[in-house]
Tab-separated table of C-alpha atoms and ligand atoms in Angstrom:
chain	number	residue	atom	x	y	z
A	1235	SER	CA	0.000	0.000	0.000
A	1236	GLU	CA	2.941	2.357	0.614
A	1237	VAL	CA	3.632	2.406	-3.156
A	1238	GLY	CA	-0.017	2.848	-4.111
A	1239	HIS	CA	-1.619	-0.613	-4.220
A	1240	GLU	CA	-4.876	-1.225	-2.390
A	1241	VAL	CA	-4.416	-3.907	0.261
A	1242	CYS	CA	-6.865	-5.774	2.469
A	1243	CYS	CA	-5.364	-7.885	5.293
A	1244	ILE	CA	-7.231	-10.727	6.978
A	1245	ASP	CA	-6.356	-12.521	10.217
A	1246	ILE	CA	-8.368	-15.058	12.222
A	1247	ASP	CA	-7.222	-13.312	15.391
A	1248	GLN	CA	-10.156	-10.932	15.771
A	1249	ASN	CA	-8.541	-9.050	18.606
A	1250	LYS	CA	-5.501	-8.334	16.420
A	1251	VAL	CA	-7.760	-7.103	13.596
A	1252	LYS	CA	-9.763	-4.905	15.974
A	1253	LYS	CA	-6.594	-3.268	17.272
A	1254	LEU	CA	-5.130	-2.831	13.773
A	1255	LYS	CA	-8.325	-1.099	12.651
A	1256	GLN	CA	-7.737	1.387	15.488
A	1257	GLY	CA	-4.117	1.845	14.377
A	1258	LYS	CA	-2.762	-0.207	17.294
A	1259	ILE	CA	-0.014	-2.711	16.560
A	1260	ASP	CA	0.735	-5.645	18.832
A	1261	ILE	CA	4.381	-6.045	17.892
A	1262	TYR	CA	7.355	-3.698	18.130
A	1263	GLU	CA	8.819	-3.019	14.699
A	1264	PRO	CA	10.527	0.331	13.997
A	1265	GLU	CA	8.488	2.699	11.747
A	1266	LEU	CA	5.710	0.151	11.192
A	1267	ARG	CA	2.994	1.996	13.105
A	1268	GLU	CA	3.576	5.257	11.221
A	1269	MET	CA	3.452	3.389	7.915
A	1270	VAL	CA	0.214	1.587	8.773
A	1271	LEU	CA	-1.461	4.808	9.954
A	1272	ARG	CA	-0.286	6.679	6.840
A	1273	ASN	CA	-1.817	4.114	4.500
A	1274	GLN	CA	-5.007	3.642	6.507
A	1275	LYS	CA	-5.518	7.384	6.248
A	1276	LYS	CA	-5.076	7.239	2.490
A	1277	GLN	CA	-7.667	4.414	2.482
A	1278	ARG	CA	-5.307	2.038	0.718
A	1279	LEU	CA	-4.925	-0.361	3.656
A	1280	GLU	CA	-7.705	-2.123	5.518
A	1281	PHE	CA	-7.986	-4.950	8.030
A	1282	THR	CA	-10.781	-7.465	8.348
A	1283	SER	CA	-11.725	-10.819	9.781
A	1284	ASN	CA	-14.437	-11.228	7.152
A	1285	LEU	CA	-13.313	-14.105	4.937
A	1286	LYS	CA	-15.696	-13.449	2.054
A	1287	GLN	CA	-14.616	-9.811	1.862
A	1288	ALA	CA	-10.905	-10.665	1.943
A	1289	VAL	CA	-10.998	-13.506	-0.605
A	1290	ASN	CA	-12.910	-11.465	-3.136
A	1291	PHE	CA	-11.018	-8.218	-2.602
A	1292	SER	CA	-8.327	-8.843	-5.209
A	1293	SER	CA	-7.189	-11.196	-7.952
A	1294	LEU	CA	-3.892	-11.625	-6.040
A	1295	ILE	CA	-3.926	-13.290	-2.613
A	1296	PHE	CA	-0.817	-13.578	-0.425
A	1297	ILE	CA	-0.620	-16.356	2.167
A	1298	CYS	CA	1.579	-15.140	5.049
A	1299	VAL	CA	0.497	-17.320	7.974
A	1300	GLY	CA	2.905	-18.960	10.424
A	1301	THR	CA	4.661	-22.253	9.650
A	1302	PRO	CA	6.046	-23.172	13.084
A	1303	GLU	CA	8.104	-26.201	14.007
A	1304	SER	CA	6.114	-29.386	14.555
A	1305	THR	CA	7.028	-31.852	17.302
A	1306	GLU	CA	9.129	-33.877	14.826
A	1307	GLY	CA	11.016	-30.800	13.579
A	1308	SER	CA	9.219	-30.511	10.225
A	1309	ALA	CA	7.236	-27.385	9.288
A	1310	ASP	CA	3.677	-27.435	10.649
A	1311	LEU	CA	1.566	-26.418	7.654
A	1312	THR	CA	-1.829	-26.524	9.402
A	1313	SER	CA	-2.425	-22.766	9.068
A	1314	VAL	CA	-1.392	-22.736	5.391
A	1315	PHE	CA	-3.815	-25.538	4.533
A	1316	ASN	CA	-6.571	-23.881	6.575
A	1317	VAL	CA	-6.125	-20.789	4.429
A	1318	VAL	CA	-6.275	-22.909	1.261
A	1319	ASP	CA	-9.604	-24.363	2.496
A	1320	SER	CA	-10.935	-20.879	3.249
A	1321	ILE	CA	-9.989	-19.503	-0.152
A	1322	ALA	CA	-11.452	-22.517	-1.966
A	1323	LYS	CA	-14.714	-22.036	-0.057
A	1324	GLU	CA	-15.186	-18.351	-0.854
A	1325	ILE	CA	-13.516	-17.952	-4.236
A	1326	LYS	CA	-15.775	-16.611	-7.025
A	1327	GLU	CA	-13.300	-15.873	-9.813
A	1328	LYS	CA	-9.836	-16.773	-11.098
A	1329	LYS	CA	-6.995	-15.886	-8.691
A	1330	VAL	CA	-3.245	-15.911	-8.294
A	1331	ILE	CA	-2.304	-17.352	-4.895
A	1332	VAL	CA	1.119	-16.189	-3.727
A	1333	ILE	CA	2.766	-18.192	-0.930
A	1334	LYS	CA	4.863	-15.849	1.192
A	1335	SER	CA	4.997	-18.134	4.222
A	1336	THR	CA	8.171	-20.212	4.401
A	1337	VAL	CA	7.042	-23.655	3.239
A	1338	PRO	CA	9.080	-26.792	2.447
A	1339	PRO	CA	9.885	-27.447	-1.213
A	1340	GLY	CA	6.973	-29.234	-2.822
A	1341	THR	CA	4.264	-27.430	-0.817
A	1342	GLY	CA	3.386	-25.054	-3.666
A	1343	LEU	CA	2.831	-27.936	-6.083
A	1344	GLU	CA	0.765	-29.741	-3.444
A	1345	ILE	CA	-1.373	-26.638	-2.934
A	1346	GLN	CA	-1.789	-26.236	-6.705
A	1347	SER	CA	-3.219	-29.749	-7.047
A	1348	LEU	CA	-5.317	-29.303	-3.895
A	1349	PHE	CA	-6.958	-26.240	-5.463
A	1350	GLU	CA	-7.500	-28.096	-8.735
A	1351	HIS	CA	-9.281	-30.845	-6.780
A	1352	LYS	CA	-11.326	-28.453	-4.605
A	1353	LEU	CA	-12.368	-26.139	-7.460
A	1354	LYS	CA	-13.313	-28.848	-9.957
A	1355	ASN	CA	-17.027	-28.347	-9.367
A	1356	LYS	CA	-16.835	-24.555	-9.416
A	1357	ASN	CA	-15.222	-24.568	-12.862
A	1358	LEU	CA	-12.606	-22.086	-11.604
A	1359	SER	CA	-8.825	-22.152	-11.645
A	1360	VAL	CA	-6.070	-20.594	-9.569
A	1361	GLN	CA	-2.348	-20.302	-10.182
A	1362	VAL	CA	-0.088	-20.867	-7.176
A	1363	VAL	CA	3.164	-18.876	-6.970
A	1364	SER	CA	6.060	-19.073	-4.507
A	1365	ASN	CA	7.354	-15.681	-3.337
A	1366	PRO	CA	9.334	-16.307	-0.120
A	1367	GLU	CA	9.971	-13.429	2.272
A	1368	PHE	CA	13.516	-12.478	3.319
A	1369	LEU	CA	12.922	-9.513	5.631
A	1370	ARG	CA	14.549	-9.313	9.046
A	1371	GLU	CA	12.581	-8.371	12.142
A	1372	GLY	CA	13.772	-5.011	13.416
A	1373	ARG	CA	14.548	-3.915	9.844
A	1374	ALA	CA	11.393	-5.243	8.217
A	1375	ILE	CA	10.353	-2.065	6.432
A	1376	ASN	CA	13.712	-1.313	4.870
A	1377	ASP	CA	14.258	-4.955	3.906
A	1378	PHE	CA	10.850	-5.161	2.259
A	1379	MET	CA	11.024	-1.775	0.504
A	1380	GLU	CA	14.627	-2.178	-0.653
A	1381	PRO	CA	15.247	-5.901	-1.016
A	1382	ASP	CA	18.520	-7.288	-2.392
A	1383	ARG	CA	16.375	-9.468	-4.630
A	1384	VAL	CA	12.855	-10.824	-4.928
A	1385	ILE	CA	12.440	-14.530	-5.641
A	1386	ILE	CA	9.388	-15.596	-7.614
A	1387	GLY	CA	8.668	-19.213	-8.367
A	1388	VAL	CA	6.299	-19.388	-11.326
A	1389	GLU	CA	6.629	-20.380	-14.962
A	1390	GLN	CA	3.436	-19.090	-16.674
A	1391	LYS	CA	4.188	-15.887	-18.587
A	1392	SER	CA	0.864	-14.177	-17.780
A	1393	VAL	CA	1.356	-14.708	-14.046
A	1394	LYS	CA	4.982	-13.561	-14.271
A	1395	ASN	CA	3.746	-10.302	-15.817
A	1396	LYS	CA	1.159	-9.845	-13.084
A	1397	LEU	CA	3.874	-10.094	-10.426
A	1398	LEU	CA	6.211	-7.857	-12.397
A	1399	ASP	CA	3.431	-5.233	-12.454
A	1400	LEU	CA	2.958	-5.603	-8.710
A	1401	TYR	CA	6.643	-5.262	-7.811
A	1402	SER	CA	7.524	-2.669	-10.473
A	1403	LEU	CA	6.292	0.118	-8.172
A	1404	LEU	CA	8.790	-1.050	-5.545
A	1405	ILE	CA	11.938	-2.279	-7.291
A	1406	SER	CA	13.586	-2.477	-10.710
A	1407	ASP	CA	12.900	-5.587	-12.798
A	1408	ASP	CA	16.525	-6.734	-12.648
A	1409	LYS	CA	16.103	-7.397	-8.923
A	1410	ILE	CA	13.440	-10.018	-9.605
A	1411	ILE	CA	14.675	-13.563	-10.061
A	1412	PHE	CA	12.144	-15.895	-11.652
A	1413	MET	CA	12.470	-19.640	-11.272
A	1414	ASP	CA	10.336	-22.741	-10.827
A	1415	MET	CA	8.347	-23.144	-7.611
A	1416	LEU	CA	10.468	-25.919	-6.080
A	1417	SER	CA	13.682	-23.931	-6.595
A	1418	ALA	CA	12.105	-20.796	-5.106
A	1419	GLU	CA	10.989	-22.696	-2.010
A	1420	LEU	CA	14.439	-24.255	-1.617
A	1421	THR	CA	16.152	-20.863	-2.117
A	1422	LYS	CA	14.442	-19.565	1.013
A	1423	TYR	CA	15.503	-22.521	3.178
A	1424	ALA	CA	19.006	-22.598	1.692
A	1425	SER	CA	19.488	-18.865	2.393
A	1426	ASN	CA	18.425	-19.170	6.032
A	1427	ALA	CA	20.459	-22.359	6.480
A	1428	MET	CA	23.529	-20.608	5.025
A	1429	LEU	CA	23.210	-17.671	7.441
A	1430	ALA	CA	22.570	-20.001	10.387
A	1431	THR	CA	25.622	-22.046	9.389
A	1432	LYS	CA	27.808	-18.923	9.303
A	1433	ILE	CA	26.665	-18.119	12.846
A	1434	SER	CA	27.306	-21.661	14.096
A	1435	PHE	CA	30.696	-21.641	12.356
A	1436	ILE	CA	31.911	-18.451	14.043
A	1437	ASN	CA	30.508	-19.666	17.378
A	1438	GLU	CA	32.482	-22.879	17.046
A	1439	ILE	CA	35.667	-20.924	16.252
A	1440	ALA	CA	34.927	-18.592	19.213
A	1441	ASN	CA	34.666	-21.571	21.562
A	1442	ILE	CA	37.985	-22.944	20.305
A	1443	SER	CA	39.414	-19.440	20.698
A	1444	ASP	CA	38.359	-19.452	24.369
A	1445	PHE	CA	40.198	-22.736	24.983
A	1446	LEU	CA	43.292	-21.516	23.164
A	1447	GLY	CA	43.368	-18.113	24.812
A	1448	ALA	CA	43.124	-16.469	21.386
A	1449	ASP	CA	40.977	-13.395	20.664
A	1450	ILE	CA	37.979	-13.975	18.396
A	1451	ASP	CA	37.755	-10.241	17.599
A	1452	LEU	CA	41.159	-10.411	15.941
A	1453	VAL	CA	40.393	-13.753	14.276
A	1454	ARG	CA	37.128	-12.317	12.925
A	1455	LYS	CA	38.945	-9.228	11.659
A	1456	GLY	CA	41.536	-11.386	9.969
A	1457	MET	CA	38.905	-13.620	8.391
A	1458	GLY	CA	36.324	-11.014	7.471
A	1459	ASN	CA	38.765	-8.856	5.520
A	1460	ASP	CA	39.017	-11.712	3.057
A	1461	LYS	CA	36.316	-10.617	0.595
A	1462	ARG	CA	35.361	-14.231	-0.024
A	1463	ILE	CA	34.355	-14.520	3.640
A	1464	GLY	CA	33.136	-11.070	4.766
A	1465	PHE	CA	31.871	-9.942	8.174
A	1466	SER	CA	28.124	-10.448	8.016
A	1467	PHE	CA	26.610	-13.127	10.223
A	1468	MET	CA	30.085	-13.686	11.653
A	1469	ASN	CA	29.393	-12.284	15.126
A	1470	PRO	CA	29.930	-14.780	17.933
A	1471	GLY	CA	27.149	-14.977	20.506
A	1472	SER	CA	24.903	-17.250	22.485
A	1473	GLY	CA	23.319	-18.959	19.480
A	1474	TYR	CA	20.783	-17.879	16.881
A	1475	GLY	CA	17.131	-17.591	17.903
A	1476	GLY	CA	14.012	-16.039	16.458
A	1477	SER	CA	11.102	-17.427	14.555
A	1478	CYS	CA	13.026	-18.391	11.413
A	1479	PHE	CA	16.571	-19.824	11.603
A	1480	PRO	CA	15.937	-22.569	14.203
A	1481	LYS	CA	12.718	-23.848	12.630
A	1482	ASP	CA	13.864	-23.468	9.019
A	1483	VAL	CA	17.119	-25.378	9.552
A	1484	LYS	CA	15.163	-28.171	11.241
A	1485	ALA	CA	12.469	-28.219	8.545
A	1486	LEU	CA	15.117	-28.543	5.821
A	1487	ILE	CA	16.793	-31.367	7.747
A	1488	SER	CA	13.421	-33.083	8.035
A	1489	LYS	CA	12.648	-32.631	4.324
A	1490	ALA	CA	16.052	-34.039	3.286
A	1491	GLN	CA	15.628	-37.006	5.610
A	1492	ASN	CA	12.256	-37.785	4.020
A	1493	PHE	CA	14.223	-38.567	0.863
A	1494	GLY	CA	16.661	-40.787	2.780
A	1495	TYR	CA	19.399	-38.137	2.594
A	1496	ASN	CA	21.393	-37.379	5.736
A	1497	PRO	CA	22.094	-33.592	5.782
A	1498	ARG	CA	25.240	-33.743	7.933
A	1499	LEU	CA	26.197	-30.078	7.701
A	1500	LEU	CA	22.702	-28.813	8.552
A	1501	ARG	CA	22.509	-31.165	11.521
A	1502	ALA	CA	25.869	-29.851	12.740
A	1503	THR	CA	24.633	-26.250	12.389
A	1504	ASP	CA	21.654	-27.079	14.599
A	1505	LEU	CA	23.726	-29.075	17.109
A	1506	VAL	CA	26.313	-26.296	17.511
A	1507	ASN	CA	23.491	-23.823	18.042
A	1508	ARG	CA	21.809	-25.884	20.731
A	1509	ALA	CA	25.121	-26.168	22.587
A	1510	GLN	CA	25.828	-22.451	22.128
A	1511	LYS	CA	22.610	-21.542	23.912
A	1512	LYS	CA	24.153	-23.063	27.071
A	1513	ILE	CA	27.499	-21.278	26.740
A	1514	ILE	CA	26.798	-18.304	29.020
A	1515	PHE	CA	25.342	-20.547	31.713
A	1516	SER	CA	28.458	-22.741	31.621
A	1517	LYS	CA	30.667	-19.632	31.962
A	1518	ILE	CA	28.594	-18.556	34.985
A	1519	VAL	CA	28.918	-22.006	36.577
A	1520	LYS	CA	32.667	-21.937	35.973
A	1521	ILE	CA	32.920	-18.786	38.103
A	1522	PHE	CA	30.184	-19.325	40.696
A	1523	GLY	CA	29.913	-23.149	40.890
A	1524	ASP	CA	26.979	-25.520	40.185
A	1525	ASP	CA	24.848	-24.451	43.121
A	1526	LEU	CA	23.742	-20.858	42.591
A	1527	THR	CA	21.385	-20.723	45.577
A	1528	GLY	CA	21.399	-17.328	47.221
A	1529	LEU	CA	22.985	-15.610	44.220
A	1530	LYS	CA	21.279	-12.983	42.091
A	1531	PHE	CA	21.884	-12.329	38.383
A	1532	ALA	CA	20.767	-9.277	36.462
A	1533	VAL	CA	19.845	-10.165	32.875
A	1534	TRP	CA	19.669	-7.364	30.289
A	1535	GLY	CA	17.945	-8.340	27.051
A	1536	LEU	CA	15.129	-10.843	26.561
A	1537	SER	CA	14.310	-10.551	22.860
A	1538	PHE	CA	16.306	-12.774	20.506
A	1539	LYS	CA	17.922	-9.682	18.975
A	1540	PRO	CA	17.622	-5.895	19.359
A	1541	GLU	CA	14.911	-3.728	17.757
A	1542	THR	CA	12.231	-6.391	18.106
A	1543	ASP	CA	10.033	-7.718	20.894
A	1544	ASP	CA	10.102	-11.215	19.402
A	1545	ILE	CA	11.253	-13.679	22.041
A	1546	ARG	CA	10.741	-16.893	20.022
A	1547	GLU	CA	13.740	-19.202	20.627
A	1548	SER	CA	15.554	-16.393	22.445
A	1549	PRO	CA	18.727	-17.612	24.212
A	1550	SER	CA	17.554	-15.676	27.302
A	1551	ILE	CA	14.746	-18.202	27.837
A	1552	GLU	CA	17.134	-21.114	28.324
A	1553	LEU	CA	19.619	-19.061	30.335
A	1554	ILE	CA	17.050	-17.764	32.826
A	1555	LYS	CA	15.436	-21.185	33.249
A	1556	SER	CA	18.880	-22.714	33.921
A	1557	LEU	CA	19.783	-20.001	36.440
A	1558	ASN	CA	16.495	-20.466	38.304
A	1559	LYS	CA	16.903	-24.253	38.238
A	1560	ALA	CA	20.362	-23.904	39.788
A	1561	GLY	CA	18.793	-21.851	42.604
A	1562	ALA	CA	19.684	-18.344	41.459
A	1563	THR	CA	17.396	-15.354	41.588
A	1564	VAL	CA	17.081	-13.469	38.290
A	1565	SER	CA	16.183	-9.856	37.808
A	1566	ALA	CA	15.375	-9.265	34.130
A	1567	TYR	CA	15.005	-6.203	31.937
A	1568	ASP	CA	14.335	-5.550	28.249
A	1569	PRO	CA	13.343	-2.262	26.554
A	1570	LYS	CA	10.452	-3.859	24.584
A	1571	ALA	CA	10.027	-7.589	25.165
A	1572	ILE	CA	9.044	-8.075	28.841
A	1573	ASN	CA	5.343	-8.745	28.172
A	1574	GLN	CA	6.062	-11.304	25.443
A	1575	PHE	CA	8.746	-12.945	27.574
A	1576	LYS	CA	6.412	-13.342	30.570
A	1577	GLN	CA	4.052	-15.393	28.401
A	1578	VAL	CA	6.587	-18.154	27.720
A	1579	MET	CA	8.086	-18.346	31.214
A	1580	PRO	CA	6.704	-20.355	34.138
A	1581	LYS	CA	4.063	-18.423	36.069
A	1582	ASN	CA	4.582	-17.898	39.813
A	1583	GLN	CA	8.363	-18.386	39.640
A	1584	PRO	CA	9.469	-16.620	42.848
A	1585	LEU	CA	13.089	-16.531	41.649
A	1586	LEU	CA	12.294	-14.388	38.587
A	1587	THR	CA	11.345	-10.717	38.643
A	1588	TYR	CA	11.043	-8.192	35.818
A	1589	MET	CA	12.295	-4.664	36.294
A	1590	GLU	CA	11.219	-1.401	34.684
A	1591	SER	CA	14.703	-0.102	33.994
A	1592	LYS	CA	18.187	-1.439	33.357
A	1593	ASP	CA	19.464	0.409	36.453
A	1594	LEU	CA	16.851	-1.025	38.842
A	1595	CYS	CA	17.586	-4.449	37.387
A	1596	ILE	CA	21.210	-4.568	38.572
A	1597	GLU	CA	20.647	-3.451	42.163
A	1598	GLY	CA	22.385	-5.971	44.476
A	1599	ALA	CA	23.111	-8.539	41.740
A	1600	ASP	CA	26.186	-10.758	41.915
A	1601	ALA	CA	26.800	-10.315	38.189
A	1602	LEU	CA	25.337	-8.647	35.114
A	1603	VAL	CA	24.576	-10.770	32.049
A	1604	VAL	CA	23.998	-8.851	28.802
A	1605	MET	CA	22.081	-11.123	26.434
A	1606	THR	CA	20.858	-8.778	23.669
A	1607	GLU	CA	22.793	-5.922	22.076
A	1608	TRP	CA	20.197	-3.166	22.516
A	1609	SER	CA	22.039	0.126	21.965
A	1610	GLU	CA	20.828	1.499	25.332
A	1611	PHE	CA	23.010	-1.116	27.045
A	1612	GLN	CA	26.152	0.075	25.294
A	1613	VAL	CA	25.756	3.636	26.548
A	1614	SER	CA	25.463	2.665	30.203
A	1615	ASP	CA	27.192	4.334	33.143
A	1616	PHE	CA	29.495	1.481	34.056
A	1617	SER	CA	30.883	3.257	37.155
A	1618	PHE	CA	27.334	3.323	38.517
A	1619	ILE	CA	26.870	-0.318	37.498
A	1620	LYS	CA	30.030	-1.273	39.352
A	1621	SER	CA	28.755	0.385	42.516
A	1622	ALA	CA	25.292	-1.210	42.208
A	1623	LEU	CA	26.568	-4.763	41.681
A	1624	LYS	CA	27.699	-6.884	44.628
A	1625	THR	CA	30.660	-8.097	42.599
A	1626	PRO	CA	31.869	-6.365	39.431
A	1627	ILE	CA	31.388	-9.228	36.966
A	1628	ILE	CA	29.906	-8.895	33.464
A	1629	PHE	CA	29.018	-11.674	31.029
A	1630	ASP	CA	28.604	-10.272	27.519
A	1631	ALA	CA	26.772	-12.795	25.316
A	1632	ARG	CA	27.165	-10.582	22.217
A	1633	ASN	CA	30.743	-9.302	22.532
A	1634	PHE	CA	29.443	-5.793	22.089
A	1635	LEU	CA	30.678	-4.062	25.235
A	1636	GLU	CA	34.051	-2.299	25.407
A	1637	GLU	CA	36.092	-4.996	27.069
A	1638	GLU	CA	39.192	-2.858	27.703
A	1639	THR	CA	37.152	-0.016	29.267
A	1640	LEU	CA	35.338	-2.427	31.548
A	1641	ARG	CA	38.555	-4.084	32.616
A	1642	SER	CA	40.154	-0.727	33.332
A	1643	LEU	CA	37.149	0.122	35.539
A	1644	GLY	CA	37.865	-3.038	37.540
A	1645	PHE	CA	35.256	-5.417	36.076
A	1646	ARG	CA	35.891	-9.082	35.454
A	1647	TYR	CA	34.624	-9.448	31.884
A	1648	PHE	CA	33.580	-12.628	30.059
A	1649	GLY	CA	32.621	-12.518	26.417
A	1650	ILE	CA	32.396	-15.248	23.796
A	1651	GLY	CA	35.746	-16.330	22.408
A	1652	ARG	CA	37.614	-13.357	23.852
A	1653	GLY	CA	39.703	-16.019	25.593
A	1654	ARG	CA	42.892	-13.991	25.729
A	1655	ASN	CA	41.359	-11.898	28.499
A	1656	ALA	CA	38.979	-14.416	29.981
A	1657	GLN	CA	41.462	-16.385	32.096
B	2080	NAD	N1	8.885	-13.100	11.104
B	2080	NAD	C1	9.812	-12.949	10.180
B	2080	NAD	O1	10.765	-12.182	10.343
B	2080	NAD	C2	9.747	-13.713	8.895
B	2080	NAD	C3	10.688	-13.451	7.876
B	2080	NAD	C4	10.618	-14.179	6.696
B	2080	NAD	C5	9.656	-15.161	6.548
B	2080	NAD	N2	8.770	-15.400	7.560
B	2080	NAD	C6	7.763	-16.440	7.370
B	2080	NAD	O2	6.486	-15.818	7.302
B	2080	NAD	C7	5.497	-16.662	7.891
B	2080	NAD	C8	4.752	-15.907	8.973
B	2080	NAD	O3	5.664	-15.608	10.028
B	2080	NAD	P1	5.251	-14.676	11.250
B	2080	NAD	O4	6.448	-14.534	12.124
B	2080	NAD	O5	4.585	-13.441	10.735
B	2080	NAD	O6	4.132	-15.602	11.939
B	2080	NAD	P2	3.121	-15.234	13.123
B	2080	NAD	O7	2.790	-16.537	13.747
B	2080	NAD	O8	3.685	-14.132	13.958
B	2080	NAD	O9	1.834	-14.630	12.400
B	2080	NAD	C9	0.972	-15.414	11.647
B	2080	NAD	C10	-0.422	-14.794	11.643
B	2080	NAD	O10	-1.268	-15.628	10.840
B	2080	NAD	C11	-2.567	-15.631	11.439
B	2080	NAD	N3	-3.331	-16.792	10.953
B	2080	NAD	C12	-3.187	-18.101	11.293
B	2080	NAD	N4	-4.087	-18.861	10.625
B	2080	NAD	C13	-4.807	-18.027	9.836
B	2080	NAD	C14	-5.884	-18.208	8.919
B	2080	NAD	N5	-6.374	-19.422	8.681
B	2080	NAD	N6	-6.392	-17.131	8.303
B	2080	NAD	C15	-5.894	-15.896	8.544
B	2080	NAD	N7	-4.873	-15.669	9.401
B	2080	NAD	C16	-4.345	-16.706	10.047
B	2080	NAD	C17	-2.256	-15.683	12.918
B	2080	NAD	O11	-3.384	-15.302	13.692
B	2080	NAD	C18	-1.088	-14.700	13.015
B	2080	NAD	O12	-1.543	-13.391	13.236
B	2080	NAD	C19	6.238	-17.904	8.383
B	2080	NAD	O13	6.185	-18.904	7.422
B	2080	NAD	C20	7.668	-17.406	8.531
B	2080	NAD	O14	8.616	-18.454	8.412
B	2080	NAD	C21	8.784	-14.689	8.705
């Protein structure tokens, strides 16, 4: 709608729709609210929970529902197939159905034949297209408005032209890569798996660096300046989280295994990540011992990364549960994600409290653990922090604090792979 198209959005969550109609947005995403309000005002963007209205609004329908991880690790496509049922029920004319949800290769073809079966009696046809989404939470608007490329899986010329028309208001044609549906679906999984693998790779090197007493910052600098390698997704940390990398790597593993293929590299990426989520806890235990009863830890950062309130698969979940299980009290703070975080944590946990500010959070704690690199954490008054903590110890799960400054202020500092100084 920002570039002039008329858009009608439907969700089965009526409460979400009601709030969106009033210009209220449930999630934190920079600049999103302003953009929604702007386009609602221009009457180019509307929200509804009325199925008939939504299905017949346009000849192009995007499916963007969630495809979470199932208990076996494959993608749970229940919501996608529910949408297919809904469209088939209400459809009155020919449509192009664009799958934006991340779905395993083969899903588009399956949906195409499902529609053919369901619409046989109506004498109607639809064309299914794969158009996977690559935006990042926290930068969603910029990523969507200025994508590196747009992948479209469709072979019919008329449908290609329809999508070219749609995207031409947003990007130049040379940024659109057309391919078959299976390849488009695999491109999405392969891209996420590649990025996840880069993260697991640098985490593995960081762990080795810790054992050696080497400095991962220098290793990363040395590696990243090789143009073939680069710096992106090469930041050591406490493992990747979020709604995409963990589930997409596992779904691709599951899909490959269905064909009898053992995806060794993808399994290693996932394994390294699971272990990495425990790395900060193991550093804490190394300093304070197994039994943390009577100790208090301040945790800054609950979302899986900054500039979002998404806590899905956030490393902070596992860390805080482990600290509580070992008897420690946790005082937690996040600029945006506290409400979301509360919903996935055990209720009535007396050892866990949420604080309204980063300063209140550290009062009387035995150590500060920084889990997410929100910029407000970087500009902290560390002299004040030192006086508020019982012992001046900082665990930095993102290697984003100034290690030398902290050490000169008298802190004991533990990052990831900054082994040279961690002894
Ligand atoms: N979140 C991201 O950054 C991101 C990036 C790229 C791709 N994706 C992919 O996009 C898809 C959606 O991800 P998300 O994070 O927005 O999921 P989400 O779970 O946050 O949102 C999905 C929405 O779909 C609605 N819904 C479910 N069933 C419905 C139905 N039958 N009819 C109408 N609405 C229905 C839900 O109520 C919910 O509001 C996933 O496949 C994901 O992998 C997400």
